[in-house]
Tab-separated table of C-alpha atoms in Angstrom:
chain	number	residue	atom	x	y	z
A	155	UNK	CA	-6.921	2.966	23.397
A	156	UNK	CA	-7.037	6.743	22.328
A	157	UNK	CA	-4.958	8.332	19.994
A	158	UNK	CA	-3.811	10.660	22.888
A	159	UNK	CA	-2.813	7.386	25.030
A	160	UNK	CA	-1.175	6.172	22.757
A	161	UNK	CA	1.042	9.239	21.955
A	162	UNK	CA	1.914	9.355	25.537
A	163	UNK	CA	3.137	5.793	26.171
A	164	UNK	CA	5.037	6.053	22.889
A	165	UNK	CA	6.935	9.321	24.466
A	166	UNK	CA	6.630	8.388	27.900
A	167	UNK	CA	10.045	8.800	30.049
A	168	UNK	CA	11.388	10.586	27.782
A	169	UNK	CA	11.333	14.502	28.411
A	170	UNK	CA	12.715	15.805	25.149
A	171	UNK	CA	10.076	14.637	23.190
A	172	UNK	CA	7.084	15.672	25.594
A	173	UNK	CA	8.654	18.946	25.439
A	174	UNK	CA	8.148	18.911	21.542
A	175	UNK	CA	4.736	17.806	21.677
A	176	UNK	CA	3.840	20.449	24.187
A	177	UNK	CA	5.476	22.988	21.447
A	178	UNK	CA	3.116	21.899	18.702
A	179	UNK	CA	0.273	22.096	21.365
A	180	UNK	CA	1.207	25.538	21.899
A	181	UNK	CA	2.198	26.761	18.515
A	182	UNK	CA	-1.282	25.206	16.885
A	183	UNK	CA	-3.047	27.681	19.597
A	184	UNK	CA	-4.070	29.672	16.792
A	185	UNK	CA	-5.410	27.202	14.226
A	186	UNK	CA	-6.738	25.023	17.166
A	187	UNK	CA	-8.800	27.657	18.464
A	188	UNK	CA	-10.657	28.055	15.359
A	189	UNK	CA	-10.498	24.585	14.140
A	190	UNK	CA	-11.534	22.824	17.399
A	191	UNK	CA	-14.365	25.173	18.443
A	192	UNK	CA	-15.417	24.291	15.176
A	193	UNK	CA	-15.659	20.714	15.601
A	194	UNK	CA	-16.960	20.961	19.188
A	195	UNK	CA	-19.836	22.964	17.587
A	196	UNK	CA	-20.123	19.850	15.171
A	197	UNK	CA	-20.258	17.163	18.208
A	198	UNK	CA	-22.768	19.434	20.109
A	199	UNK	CA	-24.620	19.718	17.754
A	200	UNK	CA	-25.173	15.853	16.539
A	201	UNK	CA	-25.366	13.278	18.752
A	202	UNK	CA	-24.667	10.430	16.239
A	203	UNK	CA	-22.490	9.918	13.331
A	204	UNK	CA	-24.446	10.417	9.867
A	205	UNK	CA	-24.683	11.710	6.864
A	206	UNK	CA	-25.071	15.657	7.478
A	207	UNK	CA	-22.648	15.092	9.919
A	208	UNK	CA	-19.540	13.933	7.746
A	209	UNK	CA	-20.620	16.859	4.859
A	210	UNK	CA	-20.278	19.437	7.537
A	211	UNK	CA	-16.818	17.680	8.880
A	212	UNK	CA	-15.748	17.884	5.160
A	213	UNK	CA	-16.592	21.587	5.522
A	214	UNK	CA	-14.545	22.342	8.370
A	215	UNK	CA	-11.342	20.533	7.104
A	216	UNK	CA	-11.381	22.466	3.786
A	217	UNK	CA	-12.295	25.697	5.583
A	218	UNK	CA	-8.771	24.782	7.479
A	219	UNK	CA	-6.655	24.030	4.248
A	220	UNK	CA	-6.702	20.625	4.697
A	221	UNK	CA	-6.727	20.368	0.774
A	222	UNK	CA	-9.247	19.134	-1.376
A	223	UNK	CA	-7.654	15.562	-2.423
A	224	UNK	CA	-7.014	15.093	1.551
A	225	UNK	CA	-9.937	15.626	2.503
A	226	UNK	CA	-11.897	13.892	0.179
A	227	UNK	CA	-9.663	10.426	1.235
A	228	UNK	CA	-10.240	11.381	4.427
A	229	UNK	CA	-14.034	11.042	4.418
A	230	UNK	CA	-13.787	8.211	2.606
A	231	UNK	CA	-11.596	6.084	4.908
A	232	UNK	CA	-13.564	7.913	8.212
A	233	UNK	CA	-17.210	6.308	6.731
A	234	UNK	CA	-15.219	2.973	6.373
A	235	UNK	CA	-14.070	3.417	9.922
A	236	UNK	CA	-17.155	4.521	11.557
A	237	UNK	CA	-18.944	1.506	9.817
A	238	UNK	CA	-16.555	-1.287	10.610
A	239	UNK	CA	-16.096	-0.130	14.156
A	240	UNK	CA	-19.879	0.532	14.125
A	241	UNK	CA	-19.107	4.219	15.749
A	242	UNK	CA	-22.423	5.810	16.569
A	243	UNK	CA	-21.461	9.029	18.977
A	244	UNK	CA	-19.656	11.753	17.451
A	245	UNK	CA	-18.108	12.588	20.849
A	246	UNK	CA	-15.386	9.622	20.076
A	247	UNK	CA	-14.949	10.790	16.011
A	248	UNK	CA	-12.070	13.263	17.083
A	249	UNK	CA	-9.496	10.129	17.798
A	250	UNK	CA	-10.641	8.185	14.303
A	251	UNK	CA	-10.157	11.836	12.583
A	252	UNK	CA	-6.495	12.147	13.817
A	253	UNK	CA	-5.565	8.231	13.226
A	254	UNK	CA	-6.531	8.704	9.478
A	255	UNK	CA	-4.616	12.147	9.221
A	256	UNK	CA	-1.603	10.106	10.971
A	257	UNK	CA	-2.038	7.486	8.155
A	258	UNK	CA	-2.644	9.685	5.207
A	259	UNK	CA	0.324	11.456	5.972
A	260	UNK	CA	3.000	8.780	6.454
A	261	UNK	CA	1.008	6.728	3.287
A	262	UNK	CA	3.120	3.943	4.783
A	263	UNK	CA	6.525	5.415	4.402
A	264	UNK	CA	8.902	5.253	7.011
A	265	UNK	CA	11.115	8.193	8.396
A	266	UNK	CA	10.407	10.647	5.467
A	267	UNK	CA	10.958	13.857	7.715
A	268	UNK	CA	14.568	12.982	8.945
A	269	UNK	CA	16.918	14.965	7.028
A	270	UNK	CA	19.592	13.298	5.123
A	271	UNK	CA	23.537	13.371	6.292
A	272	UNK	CA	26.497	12.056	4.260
A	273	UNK	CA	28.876	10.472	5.381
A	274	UNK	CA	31.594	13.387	5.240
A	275	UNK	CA	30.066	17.037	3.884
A	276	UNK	CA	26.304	17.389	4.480
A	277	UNK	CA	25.398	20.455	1.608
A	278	UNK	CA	21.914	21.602	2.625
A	279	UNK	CA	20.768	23.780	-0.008
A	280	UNK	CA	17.776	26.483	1.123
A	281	UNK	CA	15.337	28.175	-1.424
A	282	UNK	CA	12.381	30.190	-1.197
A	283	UNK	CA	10.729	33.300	-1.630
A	284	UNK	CA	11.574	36.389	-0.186
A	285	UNK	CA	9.989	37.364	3.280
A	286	UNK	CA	9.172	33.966	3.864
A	287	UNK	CA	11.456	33.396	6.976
A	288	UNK	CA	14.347	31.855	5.318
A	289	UNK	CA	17.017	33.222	6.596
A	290	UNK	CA	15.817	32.979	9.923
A	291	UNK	CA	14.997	29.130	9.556
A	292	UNK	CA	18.810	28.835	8.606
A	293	UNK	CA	19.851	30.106	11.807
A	294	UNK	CA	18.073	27.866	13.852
A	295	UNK	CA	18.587	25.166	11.980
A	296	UNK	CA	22.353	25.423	12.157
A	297	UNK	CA	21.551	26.019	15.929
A	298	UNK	CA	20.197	22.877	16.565
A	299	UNK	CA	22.631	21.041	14.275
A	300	UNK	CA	24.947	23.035	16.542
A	301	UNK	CA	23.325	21.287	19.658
A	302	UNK	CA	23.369	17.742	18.245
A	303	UNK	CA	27.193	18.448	18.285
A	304	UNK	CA	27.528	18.718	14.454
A	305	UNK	CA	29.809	21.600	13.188
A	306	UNK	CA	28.279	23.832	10.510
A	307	UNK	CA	28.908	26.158	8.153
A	308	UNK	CA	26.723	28.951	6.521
A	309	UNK	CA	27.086	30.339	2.462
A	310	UNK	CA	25.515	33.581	2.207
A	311	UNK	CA	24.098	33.148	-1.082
A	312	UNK	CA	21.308	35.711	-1.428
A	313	UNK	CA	23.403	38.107	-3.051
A	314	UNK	CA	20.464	39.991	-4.908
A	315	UNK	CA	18.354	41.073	-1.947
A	316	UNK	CA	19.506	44.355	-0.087
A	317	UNK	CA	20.961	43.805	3.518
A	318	UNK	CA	20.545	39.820	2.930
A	319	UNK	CA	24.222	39.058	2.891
A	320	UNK	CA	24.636	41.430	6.328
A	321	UNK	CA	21.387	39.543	8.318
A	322	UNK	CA	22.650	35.907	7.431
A	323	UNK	CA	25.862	37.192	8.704
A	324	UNK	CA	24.483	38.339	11.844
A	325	UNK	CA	22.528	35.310	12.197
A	326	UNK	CA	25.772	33.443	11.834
A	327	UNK	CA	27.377	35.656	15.038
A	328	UNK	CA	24.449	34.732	17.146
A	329	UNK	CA	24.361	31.478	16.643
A	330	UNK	CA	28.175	30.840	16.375
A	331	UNK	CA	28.874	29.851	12.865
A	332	UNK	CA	30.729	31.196	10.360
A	333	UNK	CA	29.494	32.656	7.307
A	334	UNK	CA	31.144	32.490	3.420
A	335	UNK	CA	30.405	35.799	1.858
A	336	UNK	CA	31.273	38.399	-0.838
A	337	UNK	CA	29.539	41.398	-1.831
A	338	UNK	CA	26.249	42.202	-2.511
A	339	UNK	CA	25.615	41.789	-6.374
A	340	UNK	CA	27.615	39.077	-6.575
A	341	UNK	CA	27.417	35.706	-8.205
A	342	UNK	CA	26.156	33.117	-6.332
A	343	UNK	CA	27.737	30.509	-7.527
A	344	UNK	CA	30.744	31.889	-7.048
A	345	UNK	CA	29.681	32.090	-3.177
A	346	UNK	CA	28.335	28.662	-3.487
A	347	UNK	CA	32.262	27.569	-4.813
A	348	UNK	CA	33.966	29.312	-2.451
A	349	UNK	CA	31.611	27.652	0.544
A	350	UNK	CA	32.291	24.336	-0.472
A	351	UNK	CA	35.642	24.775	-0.620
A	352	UNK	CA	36.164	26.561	2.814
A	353	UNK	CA	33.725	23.528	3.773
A	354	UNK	CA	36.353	20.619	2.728
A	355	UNK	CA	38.879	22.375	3.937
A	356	UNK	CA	37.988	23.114	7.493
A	357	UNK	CA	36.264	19.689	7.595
A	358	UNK	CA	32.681	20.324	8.970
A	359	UNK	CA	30.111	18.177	9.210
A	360	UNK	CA	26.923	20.708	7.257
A	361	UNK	CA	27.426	23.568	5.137
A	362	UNK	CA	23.867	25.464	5.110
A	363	UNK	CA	23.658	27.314	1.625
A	364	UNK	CA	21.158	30.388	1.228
A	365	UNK	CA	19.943	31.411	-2.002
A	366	UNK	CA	17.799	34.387	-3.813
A	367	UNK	CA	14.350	34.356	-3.117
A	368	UNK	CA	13.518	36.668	-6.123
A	369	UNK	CA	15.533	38.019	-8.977
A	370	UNK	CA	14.115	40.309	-11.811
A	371	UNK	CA	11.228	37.193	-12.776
A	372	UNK	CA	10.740	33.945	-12.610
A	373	UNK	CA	13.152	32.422	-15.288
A	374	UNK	CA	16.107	34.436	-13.879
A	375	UNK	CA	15.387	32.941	-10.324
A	376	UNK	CA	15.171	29.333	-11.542
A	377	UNK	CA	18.327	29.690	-13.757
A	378	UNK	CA	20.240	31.046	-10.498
A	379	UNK	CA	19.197	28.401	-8.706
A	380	UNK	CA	19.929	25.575	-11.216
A	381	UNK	CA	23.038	27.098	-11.899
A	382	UNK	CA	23.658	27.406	-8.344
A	383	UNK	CA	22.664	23.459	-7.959
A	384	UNK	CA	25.238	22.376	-10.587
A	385	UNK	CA	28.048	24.261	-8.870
A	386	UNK	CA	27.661	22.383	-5.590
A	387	UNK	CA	26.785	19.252	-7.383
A	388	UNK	CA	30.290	19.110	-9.524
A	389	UNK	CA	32.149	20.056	-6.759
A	390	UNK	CA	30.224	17.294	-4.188
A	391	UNK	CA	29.322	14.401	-6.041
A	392	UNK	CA	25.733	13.498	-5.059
A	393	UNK	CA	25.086	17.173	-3.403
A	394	UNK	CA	23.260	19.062	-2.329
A	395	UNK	CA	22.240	16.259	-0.159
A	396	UNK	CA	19.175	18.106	0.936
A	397	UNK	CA	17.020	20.925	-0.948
A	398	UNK	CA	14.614	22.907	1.610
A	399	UNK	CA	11.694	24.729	0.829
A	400	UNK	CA	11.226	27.618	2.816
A	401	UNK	CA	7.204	28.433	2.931
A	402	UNK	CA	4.835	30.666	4.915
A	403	UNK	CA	2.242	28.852	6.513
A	404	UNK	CA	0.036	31.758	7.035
A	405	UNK	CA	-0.004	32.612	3.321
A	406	UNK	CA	-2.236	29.249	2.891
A	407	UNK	CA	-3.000	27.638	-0.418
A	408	UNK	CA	-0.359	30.746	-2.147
A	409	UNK	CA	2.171	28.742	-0.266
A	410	UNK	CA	1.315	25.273	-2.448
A	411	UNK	CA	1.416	27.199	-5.489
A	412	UNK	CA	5.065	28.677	-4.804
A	413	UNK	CA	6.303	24.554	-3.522
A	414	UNK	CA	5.225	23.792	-7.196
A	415	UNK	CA	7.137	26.923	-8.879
A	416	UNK	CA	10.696	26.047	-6.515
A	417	UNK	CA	9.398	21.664	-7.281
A	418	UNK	CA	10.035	22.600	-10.851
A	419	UNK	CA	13.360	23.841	-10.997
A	420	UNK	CA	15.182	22.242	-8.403
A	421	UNK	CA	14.801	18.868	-6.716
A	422	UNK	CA	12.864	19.899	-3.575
A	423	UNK	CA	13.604	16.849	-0.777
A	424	UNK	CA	11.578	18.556	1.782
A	425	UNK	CA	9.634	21.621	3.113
A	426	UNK	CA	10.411	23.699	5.934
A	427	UNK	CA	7.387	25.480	7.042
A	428	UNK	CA	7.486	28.533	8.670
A	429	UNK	CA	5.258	30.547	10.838
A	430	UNK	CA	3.072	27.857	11.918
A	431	UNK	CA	2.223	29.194	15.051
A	432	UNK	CA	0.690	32.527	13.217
A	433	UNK	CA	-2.025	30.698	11.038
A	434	UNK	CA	-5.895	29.476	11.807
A	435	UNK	CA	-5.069	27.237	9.083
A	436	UNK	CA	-2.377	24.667	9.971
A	437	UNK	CA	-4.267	22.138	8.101
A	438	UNK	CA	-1.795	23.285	4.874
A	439	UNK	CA	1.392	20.842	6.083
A	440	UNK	CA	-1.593	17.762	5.348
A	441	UNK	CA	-2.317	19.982	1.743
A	442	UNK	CA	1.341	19.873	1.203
A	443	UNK	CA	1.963	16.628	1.434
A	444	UNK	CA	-0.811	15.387	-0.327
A	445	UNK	CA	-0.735	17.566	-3.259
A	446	UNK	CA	3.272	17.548	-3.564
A	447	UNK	CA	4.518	14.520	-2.525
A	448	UNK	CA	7.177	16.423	-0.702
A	449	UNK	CA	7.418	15.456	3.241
A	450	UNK	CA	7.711	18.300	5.920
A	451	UNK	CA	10.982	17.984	7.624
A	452	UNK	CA	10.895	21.122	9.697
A	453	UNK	CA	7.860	23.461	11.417
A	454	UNK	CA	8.182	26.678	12.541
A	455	UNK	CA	6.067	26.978	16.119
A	456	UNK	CA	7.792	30.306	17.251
A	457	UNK	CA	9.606	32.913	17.827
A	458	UNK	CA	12.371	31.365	19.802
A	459	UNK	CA	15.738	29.751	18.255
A	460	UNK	CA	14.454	26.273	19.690
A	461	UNK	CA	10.834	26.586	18.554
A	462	UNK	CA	11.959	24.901	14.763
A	463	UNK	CA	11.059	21.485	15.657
A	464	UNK	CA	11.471	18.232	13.379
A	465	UNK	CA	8.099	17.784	11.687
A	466	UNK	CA	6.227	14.822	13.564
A	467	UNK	CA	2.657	13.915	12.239
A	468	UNK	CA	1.584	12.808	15.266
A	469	UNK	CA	2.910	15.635	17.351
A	470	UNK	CA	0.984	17.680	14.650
A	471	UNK	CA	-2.381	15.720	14.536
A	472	UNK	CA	-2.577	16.282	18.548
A	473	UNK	CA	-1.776	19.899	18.100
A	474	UNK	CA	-4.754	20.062	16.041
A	475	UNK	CA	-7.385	18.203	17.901
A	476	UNK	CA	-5.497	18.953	21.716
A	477	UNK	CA	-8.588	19.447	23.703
A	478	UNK	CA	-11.193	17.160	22.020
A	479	UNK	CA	-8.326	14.242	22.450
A	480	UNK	CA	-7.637	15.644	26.019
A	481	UNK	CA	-11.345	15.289	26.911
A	482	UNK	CA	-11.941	11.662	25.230
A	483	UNK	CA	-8.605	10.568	27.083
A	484	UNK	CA	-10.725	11.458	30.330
A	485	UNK	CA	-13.565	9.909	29.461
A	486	UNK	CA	-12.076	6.892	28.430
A	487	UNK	CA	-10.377	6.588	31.811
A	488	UNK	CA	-13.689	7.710	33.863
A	489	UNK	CA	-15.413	4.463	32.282
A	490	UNK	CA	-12.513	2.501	33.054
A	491	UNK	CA	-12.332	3.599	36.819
A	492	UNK	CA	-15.926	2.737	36.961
């Protein structure tokens, strides 16, 4: 059974999550059009699974941001594969390529991308660099947390960055949250008290904390944030409960070098990647992983407030490889009707 197939009976009857697969389709447009094109080029051009074939493969994955280490186990477990299943046309490699990616990614680990609730007060704490989407990401988080009938709250804790306190706020209004806030200049942690306080005392379900995503270096940044961290953590025993990583996809392997900066001073439970649907080189969430150790809990796969969609690997995988997986899915039914 194809990969494909088997994504669609695991989904089947239930609309909400073909919807989300059709969003990945869609958002990977950009990095599938390059990618696959590439690959089709590849199968074209040999008929049968060798040598040359799997160095050029190799070249195409890094070429995508794959990630050295990743790819590298990857064409180790695909020449296993292709030998024990004694796979000699390349026009069937596409569904082995995705099933590994699937594997490498999960590394047997179940559920890494849900995000974590308490049982009371859910602190989500968000960092990253400025420009990155961040505040944006908060919004539509807190509107789907909205939608899965949670009630949220929002800390504007950027107080460095000009206008940052005013755009979370209006974020906020949109959505139909409320935001803590004081002026801009202010001290974070002060925000970050106050948050948790109007938090406990209204009784919601998530408070969403912002942060600074640059202060006047790199020490200063990291000592906000820590100091930020301890604030929450003394007031919430156990919190923040999650610590999100807000990164650019389309800023490639800069993006890995920033998770390992934010990895350092705080203890990053997950990555929210933004901007997915603006890259040629969505093979970066697979780079992440690998590299980090950190799972991606959230993609960004447009401009709309529903288009942040849980991070599914084999949502992903098929957004990758869409119409190679489409095509053997045919093929594999053609012989079957036969």
């Amino acid at each position: 059974m194809s990969f494909f197939k088997k994504l669609k009976d695991k989904f089947a009857g239930n609309p909400e999550a073909e919807e989300s697969t059709e969003k990945y389709k869609e958002g990977l447009t950009k990095t599938r059009t390059g990618f696959t094109s590439k690959i089709n080029d590849l199968v074209a051009k040999y008929r049968k699974v060798d040598e040359d074939f799997f160095e050029e493969l190799e070249d195409i994955l890094l070429q995508a941001d794959v990630g050295f280490d990743t790819v590298m186990e990857l064409m180790d477990q695909l020449r296993y594969e292709v030998q024990r299943k004694n796979v000699k046309d390349t026009s069937t490699v596409q569904s082995v390529i995705s099933e590994k990616l699937v594997e490498i990614y999960q590394a047997g680990e179940e559920e890494i991308n849900e995000l974590k609730f308490a049982d009371d007060l859910t602190v989500i704490l968000f960092v990253g660099v400025n420009g990155v989407g961040k505040t944006t990401t908060i919004a539509k988080l807190a509107h789907r947390l909205k939608n899965e009938g949670k009630s949220v709250l929002l800390a504007a804790g950027d107080t460095f960055r000009a206008g940052a306190i005013e755009q979370l706020d209006i974020w906020g209004q949109r959505v139909g949250v409320d935001v803590i806030k004081q002026s801009e200049g202010s001290d974070p942690a002060a925000v970050m008290y106050d948050a948790v306080r109007a938090a406990k005392s209204r009784g919601v379900d998530v408070l969403i904390c912002d942060t600074a995503g640059r202060l006047q270096n790199k020490v200063n940044l990291m000592n906000e944030l820590e100091k930020v961290y301890r604030v929450i953590s003394r007031e919430i025993p156990g919190a923040p409960h999650e610590v999100l990583l807000a990164l650019d996809a389309t800023t490639g392997q800069n993006a890995l070098i920033q998770a390992q900066m934010f990895k350092e001073a705080t203890d990053v439970t997950g990555i929210v990647l933004t901007k997915l649907d603006g890259t040629a080189k969505g093979g970066i969430v697979l780079a992440i992983r690998s590299k980090l150790n950190i799972p991606v809990k959230f993609v960004g796969l447009g401009e709309q407030m529903d288009d942040l969609q849980p991070f599914d690997p084999q949502k992903y995988v098929y957004g990758l490889f869409a119409e190679g997986l489409d095509k053997e899915e045919e093929t594999e039914n053609a012989e079957a009707d036969k």
